[in-house]
PDB file of N, CA and C in Angstrom:
ATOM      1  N   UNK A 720      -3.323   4.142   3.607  1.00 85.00           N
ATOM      2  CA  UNK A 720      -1.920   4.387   3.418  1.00 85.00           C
ATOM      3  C   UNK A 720      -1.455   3.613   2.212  1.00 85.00           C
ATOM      4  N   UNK A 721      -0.328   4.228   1.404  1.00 86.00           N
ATOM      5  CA  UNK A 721      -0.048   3.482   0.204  1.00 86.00           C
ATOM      6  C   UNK A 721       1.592   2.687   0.762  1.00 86.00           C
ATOM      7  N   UNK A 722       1.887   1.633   0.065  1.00 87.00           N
ATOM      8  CA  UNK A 722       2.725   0.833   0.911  1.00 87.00           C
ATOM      9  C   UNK A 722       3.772   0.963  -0.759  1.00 87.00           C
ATOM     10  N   UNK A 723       2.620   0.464  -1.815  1.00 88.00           N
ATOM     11  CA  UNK A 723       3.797   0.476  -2.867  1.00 88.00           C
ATOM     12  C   UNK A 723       3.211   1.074  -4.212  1.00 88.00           C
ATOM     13  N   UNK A 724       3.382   1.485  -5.020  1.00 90.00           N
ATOM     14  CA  UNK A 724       2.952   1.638  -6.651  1.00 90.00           C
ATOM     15  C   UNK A 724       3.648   0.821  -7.565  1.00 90.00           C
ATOM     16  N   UNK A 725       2.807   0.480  -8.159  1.00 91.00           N
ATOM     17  CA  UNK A 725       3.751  -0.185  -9.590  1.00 91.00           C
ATOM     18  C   UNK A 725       3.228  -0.581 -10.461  1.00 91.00           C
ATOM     19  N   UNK A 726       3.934  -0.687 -11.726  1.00 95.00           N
ATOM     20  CA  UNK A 726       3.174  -0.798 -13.454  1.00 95.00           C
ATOM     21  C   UNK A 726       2.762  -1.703 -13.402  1.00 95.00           C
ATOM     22  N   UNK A 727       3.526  -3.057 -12.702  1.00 94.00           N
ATOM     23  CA  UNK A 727       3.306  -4.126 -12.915  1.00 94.00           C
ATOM     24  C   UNK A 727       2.526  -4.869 -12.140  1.00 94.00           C
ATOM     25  N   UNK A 728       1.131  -5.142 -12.567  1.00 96.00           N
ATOM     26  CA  UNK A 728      -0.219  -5.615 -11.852  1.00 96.00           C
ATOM     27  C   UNK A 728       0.344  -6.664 -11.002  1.00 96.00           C
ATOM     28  N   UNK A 729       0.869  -7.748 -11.533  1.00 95.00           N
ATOM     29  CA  UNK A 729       1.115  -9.073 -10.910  1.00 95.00           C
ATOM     30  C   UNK A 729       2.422  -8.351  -9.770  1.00 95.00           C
ATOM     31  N   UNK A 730       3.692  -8.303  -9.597  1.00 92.00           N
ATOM     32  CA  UNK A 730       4.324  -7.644  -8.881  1.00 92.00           C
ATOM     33  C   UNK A 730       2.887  -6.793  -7.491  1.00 92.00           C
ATOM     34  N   UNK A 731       2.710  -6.007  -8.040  1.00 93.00           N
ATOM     35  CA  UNK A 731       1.684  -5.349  -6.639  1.00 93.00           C
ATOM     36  C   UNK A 731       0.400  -6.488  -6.107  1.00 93.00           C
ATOM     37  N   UNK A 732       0.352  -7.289  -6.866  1.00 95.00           N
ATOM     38  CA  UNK A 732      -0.702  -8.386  -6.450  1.00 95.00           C
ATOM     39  C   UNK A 732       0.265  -9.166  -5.341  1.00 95.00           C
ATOM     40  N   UNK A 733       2.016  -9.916  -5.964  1.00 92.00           N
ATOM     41  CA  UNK A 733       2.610 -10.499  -4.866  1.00 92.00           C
ATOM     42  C   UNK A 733       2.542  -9.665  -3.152  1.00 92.00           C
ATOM     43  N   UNK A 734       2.670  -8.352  -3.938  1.00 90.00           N
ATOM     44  CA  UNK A 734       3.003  -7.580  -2.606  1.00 90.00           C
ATOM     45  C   UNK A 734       1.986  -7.767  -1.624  1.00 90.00           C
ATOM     46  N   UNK A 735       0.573  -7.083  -1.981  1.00 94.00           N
ATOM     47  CA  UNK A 735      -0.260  -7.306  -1.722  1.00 94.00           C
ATOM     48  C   UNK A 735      -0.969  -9.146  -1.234  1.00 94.00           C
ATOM     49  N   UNK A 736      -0.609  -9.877  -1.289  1.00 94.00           N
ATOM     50  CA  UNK A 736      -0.763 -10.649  -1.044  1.00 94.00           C
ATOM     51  C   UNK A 736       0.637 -11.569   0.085  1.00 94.00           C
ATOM     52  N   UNK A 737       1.833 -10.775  -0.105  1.00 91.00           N
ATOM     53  CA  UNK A 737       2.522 -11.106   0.929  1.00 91.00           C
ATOM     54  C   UNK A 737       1.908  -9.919   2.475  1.00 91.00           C
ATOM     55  N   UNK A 738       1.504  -9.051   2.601  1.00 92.00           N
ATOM     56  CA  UNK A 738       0.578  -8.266   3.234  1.00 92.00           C
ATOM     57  C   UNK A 738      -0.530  -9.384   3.926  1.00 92.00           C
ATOM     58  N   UNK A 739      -1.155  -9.472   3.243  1.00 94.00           N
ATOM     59  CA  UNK A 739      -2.413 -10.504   3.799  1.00 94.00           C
ATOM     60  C   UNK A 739      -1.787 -11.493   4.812  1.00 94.00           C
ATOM     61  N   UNK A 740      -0.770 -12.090   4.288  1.00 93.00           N
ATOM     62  CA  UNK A 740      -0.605 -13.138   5.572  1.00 93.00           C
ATOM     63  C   UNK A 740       0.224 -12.332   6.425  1.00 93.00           C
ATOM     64  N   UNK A 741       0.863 -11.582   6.546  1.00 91.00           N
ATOM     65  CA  UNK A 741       1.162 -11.115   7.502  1.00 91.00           C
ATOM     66  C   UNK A 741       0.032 -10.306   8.459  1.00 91.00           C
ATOM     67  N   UNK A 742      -1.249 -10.312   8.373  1.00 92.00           N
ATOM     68  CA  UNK A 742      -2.180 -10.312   8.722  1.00 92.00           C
ATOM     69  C   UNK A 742      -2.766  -8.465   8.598  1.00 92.00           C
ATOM     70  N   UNK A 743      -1.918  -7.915   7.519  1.00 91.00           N
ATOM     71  CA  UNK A 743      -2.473  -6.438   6.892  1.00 91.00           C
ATOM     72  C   UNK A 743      -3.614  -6.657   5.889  1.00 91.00           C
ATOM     73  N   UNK A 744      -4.635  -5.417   6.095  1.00 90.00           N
ATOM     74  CA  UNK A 744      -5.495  -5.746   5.647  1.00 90.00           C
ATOM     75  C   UNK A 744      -5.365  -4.468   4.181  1.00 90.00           C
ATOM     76  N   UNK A 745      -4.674  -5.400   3.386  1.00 93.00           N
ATOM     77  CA  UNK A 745      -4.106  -4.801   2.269  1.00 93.00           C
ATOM     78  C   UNK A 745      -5.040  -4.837   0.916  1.00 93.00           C
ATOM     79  N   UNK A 746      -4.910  -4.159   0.109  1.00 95.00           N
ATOM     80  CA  UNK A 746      -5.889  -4.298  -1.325  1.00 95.00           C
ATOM     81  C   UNK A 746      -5.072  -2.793  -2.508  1.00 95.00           C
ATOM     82  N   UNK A 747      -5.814  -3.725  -3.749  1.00 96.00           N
ATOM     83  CA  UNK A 747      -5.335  -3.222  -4.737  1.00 96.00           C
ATOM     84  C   UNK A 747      -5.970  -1.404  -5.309  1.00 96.00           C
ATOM     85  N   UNK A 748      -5.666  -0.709  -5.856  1.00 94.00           N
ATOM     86  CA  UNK A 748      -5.952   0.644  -6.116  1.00 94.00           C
ATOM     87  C   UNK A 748      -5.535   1.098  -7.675  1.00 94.00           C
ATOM     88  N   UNK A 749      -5.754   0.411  -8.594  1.00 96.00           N
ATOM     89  CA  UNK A 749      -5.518   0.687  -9.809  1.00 96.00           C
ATOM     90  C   UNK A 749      -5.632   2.650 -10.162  1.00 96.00           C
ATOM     91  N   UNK A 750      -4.493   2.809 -10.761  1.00 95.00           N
ATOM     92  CA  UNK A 750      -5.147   4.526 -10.354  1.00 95.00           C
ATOM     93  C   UNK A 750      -4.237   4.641 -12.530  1.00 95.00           C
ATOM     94  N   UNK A 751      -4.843   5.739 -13.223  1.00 95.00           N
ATOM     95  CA  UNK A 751      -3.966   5.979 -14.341  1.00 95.00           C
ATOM     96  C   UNK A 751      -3.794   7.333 -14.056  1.00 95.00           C
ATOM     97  N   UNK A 752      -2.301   7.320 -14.796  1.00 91.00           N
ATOM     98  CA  UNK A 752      -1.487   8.917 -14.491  1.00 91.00           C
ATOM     99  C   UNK A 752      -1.164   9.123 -16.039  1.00 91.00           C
ATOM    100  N   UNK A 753      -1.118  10.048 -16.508  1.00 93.00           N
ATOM    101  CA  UNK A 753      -0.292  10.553 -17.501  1.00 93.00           C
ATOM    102  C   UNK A 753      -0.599   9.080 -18.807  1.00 93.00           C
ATOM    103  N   UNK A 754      -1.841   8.905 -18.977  1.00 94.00           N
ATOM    104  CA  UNK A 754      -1.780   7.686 -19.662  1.00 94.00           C
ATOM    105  C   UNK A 754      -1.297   6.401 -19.337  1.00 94.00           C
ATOM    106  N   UNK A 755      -0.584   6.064 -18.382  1.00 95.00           N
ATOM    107  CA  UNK A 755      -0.085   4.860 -17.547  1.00 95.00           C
ATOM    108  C   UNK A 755      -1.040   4.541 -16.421  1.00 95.00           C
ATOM    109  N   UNK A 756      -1.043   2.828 -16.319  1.00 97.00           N
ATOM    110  CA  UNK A 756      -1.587   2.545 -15.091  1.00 97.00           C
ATOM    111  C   UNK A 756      -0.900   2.061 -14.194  1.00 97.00           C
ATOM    112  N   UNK A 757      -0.762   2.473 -13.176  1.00 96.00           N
ATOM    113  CA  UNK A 757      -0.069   1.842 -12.501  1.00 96.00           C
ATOM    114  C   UNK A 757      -0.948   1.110 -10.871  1.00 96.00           C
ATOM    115  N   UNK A 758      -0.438   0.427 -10.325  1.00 96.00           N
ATOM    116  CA  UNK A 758      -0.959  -0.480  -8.989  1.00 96.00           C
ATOM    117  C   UNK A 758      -0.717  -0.124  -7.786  1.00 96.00           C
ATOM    118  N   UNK A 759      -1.600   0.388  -7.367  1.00 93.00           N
ATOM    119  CA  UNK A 759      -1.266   0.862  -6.120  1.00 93.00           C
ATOM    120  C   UNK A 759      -1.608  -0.203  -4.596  1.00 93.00           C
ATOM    121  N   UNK A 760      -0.759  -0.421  -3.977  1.00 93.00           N
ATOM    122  CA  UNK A 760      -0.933  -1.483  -2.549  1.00 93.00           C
ATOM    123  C   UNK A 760      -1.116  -0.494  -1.450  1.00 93.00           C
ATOM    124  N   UNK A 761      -2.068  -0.907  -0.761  1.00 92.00           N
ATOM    125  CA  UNK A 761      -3.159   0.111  -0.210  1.00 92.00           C
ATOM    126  C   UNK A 761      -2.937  -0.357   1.219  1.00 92.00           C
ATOM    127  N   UNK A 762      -3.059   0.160   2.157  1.00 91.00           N
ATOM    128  CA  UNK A 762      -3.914  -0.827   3.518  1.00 91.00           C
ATOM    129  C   UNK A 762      -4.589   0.418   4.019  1.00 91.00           C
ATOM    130  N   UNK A 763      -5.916  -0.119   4.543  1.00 88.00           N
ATOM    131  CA  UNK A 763      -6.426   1.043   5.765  1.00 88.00           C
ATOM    132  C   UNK A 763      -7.937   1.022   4.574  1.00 88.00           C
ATOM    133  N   UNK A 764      -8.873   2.082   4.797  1.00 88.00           N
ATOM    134  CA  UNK A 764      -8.140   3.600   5.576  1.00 88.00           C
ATOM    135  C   UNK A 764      -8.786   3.041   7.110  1.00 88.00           C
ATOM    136  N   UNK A 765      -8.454   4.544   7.579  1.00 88.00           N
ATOM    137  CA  UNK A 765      -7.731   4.854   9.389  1.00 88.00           C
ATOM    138  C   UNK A 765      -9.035   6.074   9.842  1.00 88.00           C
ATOM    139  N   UNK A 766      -9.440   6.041  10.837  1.00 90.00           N
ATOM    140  CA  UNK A 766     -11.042   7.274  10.668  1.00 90.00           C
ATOM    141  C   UNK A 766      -9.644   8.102  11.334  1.00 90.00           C
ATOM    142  N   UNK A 767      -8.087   8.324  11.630  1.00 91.00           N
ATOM    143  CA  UNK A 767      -7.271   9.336  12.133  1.00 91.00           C
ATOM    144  C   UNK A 767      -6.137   9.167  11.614  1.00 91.00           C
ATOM    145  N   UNK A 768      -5.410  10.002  11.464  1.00 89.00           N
ATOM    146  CA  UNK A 768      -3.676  10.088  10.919  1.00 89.00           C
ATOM    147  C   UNK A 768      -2.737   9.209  11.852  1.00 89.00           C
ATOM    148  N   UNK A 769      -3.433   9.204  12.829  1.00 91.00           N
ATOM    149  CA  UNK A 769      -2.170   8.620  14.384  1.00 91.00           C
ATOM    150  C   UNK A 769      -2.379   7.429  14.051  1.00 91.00           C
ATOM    151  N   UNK A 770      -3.694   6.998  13.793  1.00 91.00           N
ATOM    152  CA  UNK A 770      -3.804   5.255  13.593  1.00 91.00           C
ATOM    153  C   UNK A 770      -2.998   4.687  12.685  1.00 91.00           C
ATOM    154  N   UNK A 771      -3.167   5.525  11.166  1.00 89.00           N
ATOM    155  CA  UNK A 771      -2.435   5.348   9.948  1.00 89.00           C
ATOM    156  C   UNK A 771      -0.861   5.047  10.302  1.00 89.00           C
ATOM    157  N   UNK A 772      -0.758   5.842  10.920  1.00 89.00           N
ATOM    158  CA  UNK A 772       0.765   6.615  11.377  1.00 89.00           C
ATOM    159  C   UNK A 772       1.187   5.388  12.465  1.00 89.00           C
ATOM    160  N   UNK A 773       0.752   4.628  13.064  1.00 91.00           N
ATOM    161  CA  UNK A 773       1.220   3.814  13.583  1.00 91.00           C
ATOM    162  C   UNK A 773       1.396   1.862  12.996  1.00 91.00           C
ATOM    163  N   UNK A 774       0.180   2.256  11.734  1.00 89.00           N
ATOM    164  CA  UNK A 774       0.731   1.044  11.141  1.00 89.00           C
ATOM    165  C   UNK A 774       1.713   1.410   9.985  1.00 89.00           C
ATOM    166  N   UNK A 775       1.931   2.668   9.839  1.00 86.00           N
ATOM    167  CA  UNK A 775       2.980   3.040   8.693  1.00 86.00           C
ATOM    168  C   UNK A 775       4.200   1.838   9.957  1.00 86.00           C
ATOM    169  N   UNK A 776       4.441   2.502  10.947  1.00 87.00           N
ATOM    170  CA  UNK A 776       5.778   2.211  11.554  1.00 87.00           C
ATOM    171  C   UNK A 776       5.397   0.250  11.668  1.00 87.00           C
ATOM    172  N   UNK A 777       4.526   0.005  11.386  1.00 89.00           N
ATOM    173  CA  UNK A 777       4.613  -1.458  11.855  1.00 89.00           C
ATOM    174  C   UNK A 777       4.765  -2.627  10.634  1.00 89.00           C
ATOM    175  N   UNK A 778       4.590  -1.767   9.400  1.00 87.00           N
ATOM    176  CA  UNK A 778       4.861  -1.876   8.382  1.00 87.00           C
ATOM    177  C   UNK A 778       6.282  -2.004   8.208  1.00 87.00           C
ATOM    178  N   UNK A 779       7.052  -0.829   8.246  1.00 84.00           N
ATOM    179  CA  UNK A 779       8.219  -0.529   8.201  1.00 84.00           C
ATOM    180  C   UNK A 779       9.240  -1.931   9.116  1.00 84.00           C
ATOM    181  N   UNK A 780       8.711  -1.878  10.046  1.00 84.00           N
ATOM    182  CA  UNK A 780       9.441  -3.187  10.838  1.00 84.00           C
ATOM    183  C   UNK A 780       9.343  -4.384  10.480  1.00 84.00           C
ATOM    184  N   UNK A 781       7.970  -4.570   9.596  1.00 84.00           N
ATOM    185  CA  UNK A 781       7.674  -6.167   9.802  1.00 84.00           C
ATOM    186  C   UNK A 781       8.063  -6.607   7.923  1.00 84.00           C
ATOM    187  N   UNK A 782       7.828  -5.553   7.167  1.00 79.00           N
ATOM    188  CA  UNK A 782       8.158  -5.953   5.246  1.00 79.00           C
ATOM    189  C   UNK A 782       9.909  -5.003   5.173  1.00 79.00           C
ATOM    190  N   UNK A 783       9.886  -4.204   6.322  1.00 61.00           N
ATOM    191  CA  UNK A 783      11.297  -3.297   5.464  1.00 61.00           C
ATOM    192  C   UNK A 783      10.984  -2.795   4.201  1.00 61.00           C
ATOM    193  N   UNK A 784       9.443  -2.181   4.406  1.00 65.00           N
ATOM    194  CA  UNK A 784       9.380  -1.502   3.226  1.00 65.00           C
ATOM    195  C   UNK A 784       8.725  -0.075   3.845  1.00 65.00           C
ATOM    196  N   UNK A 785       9.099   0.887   3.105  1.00 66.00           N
ATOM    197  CA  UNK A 785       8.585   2.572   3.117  1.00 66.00           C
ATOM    198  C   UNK A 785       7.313   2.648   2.907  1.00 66.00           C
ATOM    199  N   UNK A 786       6.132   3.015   3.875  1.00 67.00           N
ATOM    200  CA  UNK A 786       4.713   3.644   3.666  1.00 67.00           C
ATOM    201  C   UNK A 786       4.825   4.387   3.884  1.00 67.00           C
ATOM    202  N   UNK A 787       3.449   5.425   3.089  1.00 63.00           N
ATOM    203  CA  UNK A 787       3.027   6.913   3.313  1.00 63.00           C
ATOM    204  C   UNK A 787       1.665   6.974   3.732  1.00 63.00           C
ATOM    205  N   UNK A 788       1.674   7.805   4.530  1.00 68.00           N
ATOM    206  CA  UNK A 788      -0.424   8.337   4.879  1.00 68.00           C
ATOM    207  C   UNK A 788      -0.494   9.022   4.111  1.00 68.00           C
ATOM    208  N   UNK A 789      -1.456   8.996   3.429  1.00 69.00           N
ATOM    209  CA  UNK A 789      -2.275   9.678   2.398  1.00 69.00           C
ATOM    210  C   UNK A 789      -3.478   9.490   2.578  1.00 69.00           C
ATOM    211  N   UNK A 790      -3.927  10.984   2.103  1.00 68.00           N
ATOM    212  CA  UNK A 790      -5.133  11.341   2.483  1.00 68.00           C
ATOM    213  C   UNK A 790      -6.149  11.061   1.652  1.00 68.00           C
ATOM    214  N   UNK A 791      -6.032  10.187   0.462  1.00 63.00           N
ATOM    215  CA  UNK A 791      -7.295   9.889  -0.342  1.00 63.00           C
ATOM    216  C   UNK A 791      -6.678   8.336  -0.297  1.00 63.00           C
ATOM    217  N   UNK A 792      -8.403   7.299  -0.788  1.00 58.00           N
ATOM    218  CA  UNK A 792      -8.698   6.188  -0.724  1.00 58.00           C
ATOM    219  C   UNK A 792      -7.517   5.821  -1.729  1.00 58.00           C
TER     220      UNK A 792
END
């Protein structure tokens, strides 16, 4: 599941690393689009959507931040 994107490496590293202690098992996803790179904050993957789908919501409660399931690494 992707938790956040962003240009800025260090920014998705804080994120990603405020993740970790909250005990998500979070990591980085460097991906380039359109000539830009941007940072992607990752957690999972999930071998099912329901699993994903239930730390999306535990996410949501515990950072107050928006995740998506997505279906690639």
């Amino acid at each position: 599941m992707q938790v956040i994107s962003s240009r800025e490496e260090s920014k998705a590293k804080r994120y990603q690393q405020d993740l970790l202690r909250r005990g998500f098992k979070a990591f980085l996803s460097p991906v380039e689009r359109d000539g830009q790179k941007f940072y992607r904050v990752r957690i999972g993957p999930y071998a099912r959507r329901d699993q994903a789908q239930a730390v999306v919501e535990k996410v949501r409660k515990t950072v107050t931040r928006d995740a998506i399931v997505t279906d690639k690494p």
